[in-house]
Structures are given as C-alpha cells and as structure tokens.
Coordinates of N, CA and C in Angstrom, one line a residue:
M645 N 11.7 46.2 76.9 CA 12.9 45.8 76.1 C 12.5 44.7 75.1
R646 N 13.0 44.8 73.9 CA 12.7 43.9 72.9 C 13.3 42.5 73.2
K647 N 12.6 41.5 72.7 CA 13.0 40.1 72.9 C 14.3 39.8 72.4
P648 N 14.7 40.3 71.1 CA 16.1 40.0 70.6 C 17.2 40.6 71.5
A649 N 16.9 41.8 72.0 CA 17.9 42.5 72.8 C 18.0 41.7 74.2
L650 N 16.9 41.2 74.7 CA 17.0 40.4 75.9 C 17.8 39.1 75.7
I651 N 17.6 38.5 74.5 CA 18.3 37.3 74.2 C 19.8 37.6 74.1
A652 N 20.2 38.7 73.4 CA 21.6 39.0 73.2 C 22.2 39.3 74.6
A653 N 21.5 40.0 75.4 CA 22.0 40.4 76.7 C 22.2 39.1 77.6
T654 N 21.2 38.2 77.5 CA 21.3 36.9 78.2 C 22.5 36.1 77.8
L655 N 22.7 36.0 76.4 CA 23.8 35.3 75.9 C 25.1 35.9 76.4
A656 N 25.2 37.2 76.3 CA 26.5 37.8 76.7 C 26.8 37.6 78.2
L657 N 25.7 37.6 79.0 CA 25.9 37.4 80.5 C 26.3 35.9 80.7
A658 N 25.7 35.0 79.9 CA 26.0 33.6 80.1 C 27.4 33.2 79.8
I659 N 28.1 33.9 78.8 CA 29.5 33.6 78.5 C 30.5 34.5 79.3
T660 N 30.0 35.4 80.0 CA 30.9 36.3 80.8 C 31.8 35.5 81.8
P661 N 31.3 34.5 82.5 CA 32.2 33.8 83.4 C 33.3 33.1 82.7
A662 N 33.0 32.6 81.5 CA 34.1 32.0 80.7 C 35.1 33.0 80.2
L663 N 34.7 34.2 80.0 CA 35.6 35.2 79.5 C 36.6 35.6 80.5
T664 N 36.3 35.5 81.8 CA 37.2 35.9 82.8 C 38.5 35.1 82.9
A665 N 38.4 33.9 82.3 CA 39.6 33.0 82.2 C 40.6 33.4 81.1
V666 N 40.1 34.2 80.2 CA 41.0 34.6 79.1 C 42.0 35.7 79.6
A667 N 43.2 35.5 79.1 CA 44.3 36.5 79.5 C 44.0 37.8 79.0
P668 N 44.3 38.9 79.7 CA 44.1 40.2 79.2 C 44.9 40.5 77.9
A669 N 44.4 41.4 77.1 CA 45.0 41.7 75.8 C 46.5 42.1 75.9
H670 N 46.8 42.8 77.0 CA 48.2 43.3 77.1 C 49.2 42.2 77.5
A671 N 48.7 41.0 77.9 CA 49.5 39.9 78.3 C 50.0 39.1 77.1
A672 N 49.2 39.2 76.0 CA 49.5 38.4 74.8 C 50.4 39.3 73.9
P673 N 51.4 38.6 73.3 CA 52.3 39.4 72.4 C 51.5 39.8 71.1
R674 N 51.7 41.0 70.6 CA 51.0 41.5 69.5 C 51.8 41.2 68.2
V675 N 51.2 40.7 67.2 CA 51.9 40.4 66.0 C 51.4 41.4 65.0
P676 N 52.3 42.3 64.5 CA 51.9 43.4 63.6 C 51.6 42.8 62.2
L677 N 50.7 43.4 61.5 CA 50.4 43.0 60.1 C 51.5 43.5 59.2
A678 N 52.0 42.6 58.4 CA 53.1 43.0 57.5 C 52.6 43.9 56.3
A679 N 51.5 43.6 55.7 CA 51.0 44.4 54.6 C 49.5 44.1 54.5
A680 N 48.8 45.0 53.8 CA 47.3 44.9 53.7 C 46.9 43.6 53.0
E681 N 47.7 43.1 52.0 CA 47.3 41.9 51.3 C 47.6 40.7 52.2
E682 N 48.2 40.8 53.3 CA 48.5 39.7 54.2 C 47.7 39.7 55.4
L683 N 46.4 40.2 55.3 CA 45.6 40.2 56.5 C 45.3 38.9 57.0
S684 N 45.2 38.7 58.3 CA 44.8 37.5 58.9 C 43.3 37.2 58.5
L685 N 42.9 36.0 58.7 CA 41.5 35.6 58.5 C 40.6 36.5 59.3
V686 N 41.0 36.7 60.6 CA 40.1 37.5 61.5 C 39.9 38.9 60.9
E687 N 40.9 39.6 60.4 CA 40.8 40.9 59.8 C 39.9 40.8 58.5
Q688 N 40.1 39.8 57.8 CA 39.2 39.6 56.6 C 37.7 39.4 57.0
I689 N 37.5 38.7 58.0 CA 36.1 38.5 58.5 C 35.6 39.8 59.1
L690 N 36.4 40.6 59.8 CA 36.0 41.9 60.3 C 35.6 42.8 59.2
A691 N 36.3 42.7 58.1 CA 36.0 43.6 56.9 C 34.7 43.3 56.3
A692 N 34.2 42.1 56.5 CA 32.9 41.7 55.9 C 31.7 42.3 56.7
F693 N 31.9 42.8 57.9 CA 30.9 43.4 58.7 C 30.9 44.9 58.6
P694 N 29.7 45.5 58.9 CA 29.7 47.0 59.0 C 30.7 47.5 60.1
E695 N 31.2 48.7 59.9 CA 32.2 49.2 60.7 C 31.8 49.3 62.2
P696 N 30.6 49.6 62.6 CA 30.3 49.6 64.1 C 30.5 48.2 64.7
M697 N 30.1 47.2 64.0 CA 30.2 45.8 64.5 C 31.7 45.4 64.5
A698 N 32.4 45.8 63.4 CA 33.8 45.4 63.4 C 34.6 46.1 64.5
A699 N 34.3 47.4 64.7 CA 35.0 48.2 65.8 C 34.7 47.5 67.1
A700 N 33.5 47.2 67.4 CA 33.2 46.5 68.7 C 33.9 45.2 68.8
A701 N 34.0 44.4 67.7 CA 34.7 43.2 67.7 C 36.2 43.3 68.0
R702 N 36.8 44.4 67.4 CA 38.2 44.7 67.6 C 38.5 45.0 69.1
L703 N 37.5 45.7 69.7 CA 37.7 46.1 71.1 C 37.5 44.8 72.0
V704 N 36.6 43.9 71.6 CA 36.5 42.6 72.3 C 37.8 41.9 72.2
L705 N 38.4 41.8 71.0 CA 39.7 41.2 70.8 C 40.8 41.8 71.6
A706 N 40.7 43.1 71.9 CA 41.7 43.8 72.7 C 41.4 43.6 74.2
G707 N 40.3 42.9 74.6 CA 40.0 42.6 76.0 C 38.9 43.4 76.6
Q708 N 38.3 44.3 75.8 CA 37.2 45.1 76.4 C 35.9 44.3 76.2
F709 N 35.6 43.4 77.1 CA 34.5 42.5 76.9 C 33.1 43.1 77.1
D710 N 33.1 44.3 77.6 CA 31.8 45.0 77.7 C 31.3 45.4 76.3
Q711 N 32.1 45.4 75.3 CA 31.8 45.7 73.9 C 30.9 44.6 73.3
I712 N 30.8 43.5 74.0 CA 29.9 42.4 73.5 C 28.5 42.9 73.3
F713 N 28.1 43.7 74.3 CA 26.7 44.3 74.2 C 26.6 45.2 73.0
V714 N 27.6 46.0 72.7 CA 27.5 46.9 71.5 C 27.5 46.0 70.3
L715 N 28.3 45.0 70.2 CA 28.4 44.1 69.0 C 27.0 43.5 68.7
F716 N 26.3 43.0 69.8 CA 25.0 42.4 69.5 C 24.0 43.4 69.3
G717 N 24.1 44.6 69.9 CA 23.2 45.7 69.6 C 23.3 46.1 68.1
E718 N 24.5 46.1 67.6 CA 24.7 46.4 66.2 C 24.2 45.3 65.3
A719 N 24.3 44.1 65.7 CA 23.9 42.9 65.0 C 22.4 42.9 64.8
L720 N 21.7 43.5 65.7 CA 20.2 43.5 65.6 C 19.8 44.6 64.6
K721 N 20.7 45.5 64.2 CA 20.3 46.5 63.3 C 20.6 46.1 61.8
L722 N 21.2 44.9 61.6 CA 21.5 44.5 60.2 C 20.2 44.3 59.4
T723 N 20.3 44.7 58.2 CA 19.2 44.5 57.3 C 19.3 43.2 56.6
P724 N 18.2 42.6 56.0 CA 18.3 41.3 55.3 C 19.3 41.4 54.2
T725 N 19.4 42.5 53.5 CA 20.4 42.6 52.4 C 21.8 42.5 53.0
Q726 N 22.1 43.2 54.1 CA 23.4 43.1 54.7 C 23.7 41.7 55.2
I727 N 22.7 41.0 55.8 CA 22.9 39.7 56.3 C 23.3 38.7 55.2
T728 N 22.6 38.8 54.1 CA 22.9 38.0 52.9 C 24.3 38.2 52.4
T729 N 24.6 39.5 52.3 CA 26.0 39.9 51.8 C 27.1 39.4 52.7
I730 N 26.9 39.5 54.0 CA 27.9 39.1 55.0 C 28.1 37.6 54.9
I731 N 27.0 36.9 54.8 CA 27.1 35.4 54.8 C 27.8 35.0 53.5
A732 N 27.5 35.6 52.4 CA 28.1 35.2 51.1 C 29.6 35.5 51.2
T733 N 30.0 36.7 51.8 CA 31.4 37.0 52.0 C 32.1 36.0 52.9
L734 N 31.5 35.7 54.0 CA 32.1 34.7 54.9 C 32.3 33.3 54.2
Q735 N 31.3 32.9 53.4 CA 31.4 31.6 52.7 C 32.5 31.7 51.7
A736 N 32.7 32.8 51.0 CA 33.8 33.0 50.0 C 35.1 32.9 50.7
L737 N 35.2 33.6 51.9 CA 36.5 33.5 52.6 C 36.8 32.1 53.1
L738 N 35.8 31.4 53.6 CA 36.0 30.0 54.0 C 36.4 29.1 52.8
G739 N 35.8 29.4 51.7 CA 36.1 28.6 50.5 C 37.6 28.7 50.1
Q740 N 38.3 29.8 50.5 CA 39.7 29.9 50.2 C 40.5 28.9 51.0
F741 N 40.0 28.4 52.1 CA 40.8 27.5 53.0 C 40.5 26.0 52.7
G742 N 39.3 25.7 52.2 CA 39.0 24.3 51.8 C 39.3 23.3 52.8
G743 N 39.3 23.6 54.1 CA 39.6 22.6 55.2 C 41.1 22.4 55.4
E744 N 41.9 23.0 54.6 CA 43.4 22.8 54.7 C 43.9 23.9 55.6
V745 N 45.2 23.7 56.1 CA 45.8 24.8 56.8 C 46.0 25.9 55.8
P746 N 45.5 27.1 56.1 CA 45.7 28.2 55.2 C 47.1 28.6 54.9
P747 N 47.5 29.0 53.7 CA 48.8 29.5 53.5 C 49.2 30.8 54.2
T748 N 50.4 30.9 54.6 CA 50.8 32.2 55.2 C 52.1 32.6 54.4
T749 N 52.4 33.9 54.7 CA 53.6 34.4 54.1 C 54.9 34.1 54.9
E750 N 54.6 33.6 56.1 CA 55.8 33.3 57.0 C 56.4 32.0 56.5
T751 N 57.7 31.8 56.6 CA 58.4 30.6 56.2 C 58.8 29.9 57.5
P752 N 58.1 28.8 57.8 CA 58.5 28.1 59.0 C 59.8 27.4 58.9
T753 N 60.5 27.3 60.0 CA 61.8 26.6 60.0 C 61.7 25.1 60.2
T754 N 60.5 24.7 60.6 CA 60.3 23.2 60.8 C 58.9 22.9 60.2
D755 N 58.5 21.7 60.4 CA 57.2 21.2 59.8 C 56.1 21.7 60.7
V756 N 56.3 22.3 61.8 CA 55.3 22.8 62.7 C 54.6 24.0 62.1
P757 N 53.2 24.0 62.0 CA 52.5 25.1 61.4 C 52.8 26.4 62.2
T758 N 52.8 27.5 61.5 CA 53.1 28.8 62.1 C 51.9 29.2 62.9
T759 N 52.2 30.2 63.8 CA 51.1 30.7 64.7 C 49.9 31.2 63.9
T760 N 50.2 32.0 62.8 CA 49.2 32.6 62.0 C 48.4 31.5 61.3
A761 N 49.0 30.4 60.8 CA 48.3 29.3 60.2 C 47.4 28.6 61.1
V762 N 47.9 28.4 62.3 CA 47.1 27.7 63.3 C 45.9 28.6 63.7
Q763 N 46.1 29.9 63.9 CA 45.1 30.8 64.3 C 44.0 30.9 63.2
N764 N 44.5 31.0 62.0 CA 43.5 31.1 60.8 C 42.7 29.8 60.7
K765 N 43.3 28.6 60.9 CA 42.6 27.4 60.8 C 41.5 27.3 61.9
K766 N 41.9 27.7 63.1 CA 41.0 27.7 64.2 C 39.8 28.6 64.0
V767 N 40.1 29.8 63.5 CA 39.0 30.8 63.2 C 38.1 30.3 62.1
A768 N 38.7 29.7 61.0 CA 38.0 29.2 59.9 C 37.1 28.0 60.3
W769 N 37.6 27.2 61.1 CA 36.8 26.0 61.6 C 35.6 26.5 62.5
T770 N 35.9 27.5 63.3 CA 34.8 28.1 64.2 C 33.7 28.7 63.3
V771 N 34.1 29.6 62.4 CA 33.1 30.3 61.6 C 32.3 29.3 60.7
D772 N 33.0 28.3 60.1 CA 32.4 27.3 59.3 C 31.4 26.5 60.1
S773 N 31.8 26.1 61.3 CA 30.9 25.3 62.2 C 29.6 26.1 62.5
L774 N 29.8 27.3 62.9 CA 28.7 28.1 63.3 C 27.7 28.4 62.2
L775 N 28.3 28.6 61.0 CA 27.4 28.9 59.8 C 26.6 27.6 59.5
K776 N 27.3 26.4 59.5 CA 26.6 25.2 59.2 C 25.6 24.8 60.3
N777 N 25.9 25.1 61.5 CA 24.9 24.7 62.6 C 23.8 25.8 62.8
S778 N 23.8 26.8 62.0 CA 22.8 27.8 62.2 C 21.4 27.4 61.6
S779 N 21.4 26.2 61.1 CA 20.1 25.6 60.6 C 19.5 26.5 59.5
G780 N 20.3 27.1 58.7 CA 19.8 28.0 57.6 C 19.2 29.3 58.1
K781 N 19.3 29.6 59.4 CA 18.8 30.8 59.9 C 19.7 31.9 59.5
K782 N 19.2 33.0 58.9 CA 20.0 34.1 58.5 C 19.4 35.3 59.3
S783 N 20.1 35.6 60.4 CA 19.7 36.8 61.2 C 20.9 37.5 61.8
G784 N 20.6 38.7 62.3 CA 21.7 39.5 62.9 C 22.3 38.8 64.1
P785 N 21.5 38.3 65.0 CA 22.1 37.6 66.2 C 22.9 36.4 65.8
V786 N 22.6 35.7 64.8 CA 23.4 34.6 64.3 C 24.8 35.1 63.9
L787 N 24.8 36.2 63.1 CA 26.0 36.8 62.6 C 26.8 37.4 63.7
G788 N 26.1 38.0 64.7 CA 26.8 38.5 65.9 C 27.5 37.4 66.7
N789 N 26.8 36.2 66.8 CA 27.5 35.1 67.4 C 28.7 34.6 66.6
V790 N 28.5 34.6 65.3 CA 29.7 34.1 64.4 C 30.8 35.1 64.6
L791 N 30.6 36.4 64.6 CA 31.7 37.4 64.7 C 32.3 37.3 66.1
L792 N 31.5 37.2 67.1 CA 32.1 37.1 68.5 C 32.9 35.9 68.6
N793 N 32.5 34.7 68.2 CA 33.2 33.5 68.3 C 34.5 33.5 67.4
A794 N 34.4 34.1 66.3 CA 35.6 34.3 65.5 C 36.7 35.1 66.2
V795 N 36.3 36.1 66.8 CA 37.2 37.0 67.6 C 37.8 36.2 68.8
L796 N 36.9 35.5 69.5 CA 37.4 34.7 70.7 C 38.3 33.6 70.2
A797 N 38.0 33.0 69.1 CA 38.9 31.9 68.6 C 40.3 32.5 68.2
A798 N 40.3 33.7 67.9 CA 41.6 34.3 67.5 C 42.5 34.7 68.7
K799 N 41.9 34.7 69.9 CA 42.6 35.1 71.1 C 43.6 34.0 71.5

C-alpha cells in the first residue's frame, strides 16, 4: 500500500468516531436550490473539484461516510495543474466573501442571519482556515481535507 493511501485511510478512520455523532441526512430538512446562479458556497466549492471527488463529497454530505475513502482516493489522483487550478478557484470564491456574512437571495424578517448565510460563512471560514494553515503545501490530500471539511461544515 502506498504511503499517501495509508495516511488518507488513517485520517478517515481517525475521524470516523466523530462522524457517528452527526445526524443522518434524512433527519435534516433539505433546502432546495432556487436557481443555478444562487448556488450555495458548498455547491460552488464542489464545482471547483473534478466530478469523481465532487460526487463522493455529495454522498458524504448525504450521510454516506464510507465515501470518504473514495474522496481521498480521488484526491491522490490530482495532477499538479489541477491542484493549482482548484486552489486558485477556492481563493477566488473566498475573495467574494471578504470575511463578511455572504449575501443571500433570501429576505430575512429580522436581523438574524439566514440559515444559508450562516452556513456559507461557516464553510468559508473552514476552507479559508484550512488553506491558510496548509503551510503552503499544495497536494491532493490537502485538497481532499479541505473538501471533506467544507462538506462537514455544511451539515
């Protein structure tokens, strides 16, 4: 077994006990997307990744945590060009938020931020923190970790 695959498997097993505390996907209410231009930050992040990784991440978001292994397996296949492109896309997405609560198309009835705004802010903060704390390392496993944590932050 390759060392990166072993590291990915170890990471996935290490976080598995924490994942059991997460409510199943069917227990959470689903919020349908209103239109393509109103995609949540999570959907925009998923669009930055190759389809096999994005599909695995969507399944993790739906509660199929065994797909974490698929996600990291696909992360190990990323080329240096893909890694650079994905990081640039993620940074551009985060630049839209600038640390503020992201705008939403929903009109809140009070001053309380909408669920979408709170979720987007949490996801943006998570992705931004992971990218900053990666110590400049640009690798597939780092991006796999970013994607996994973005999806988990959205739950």
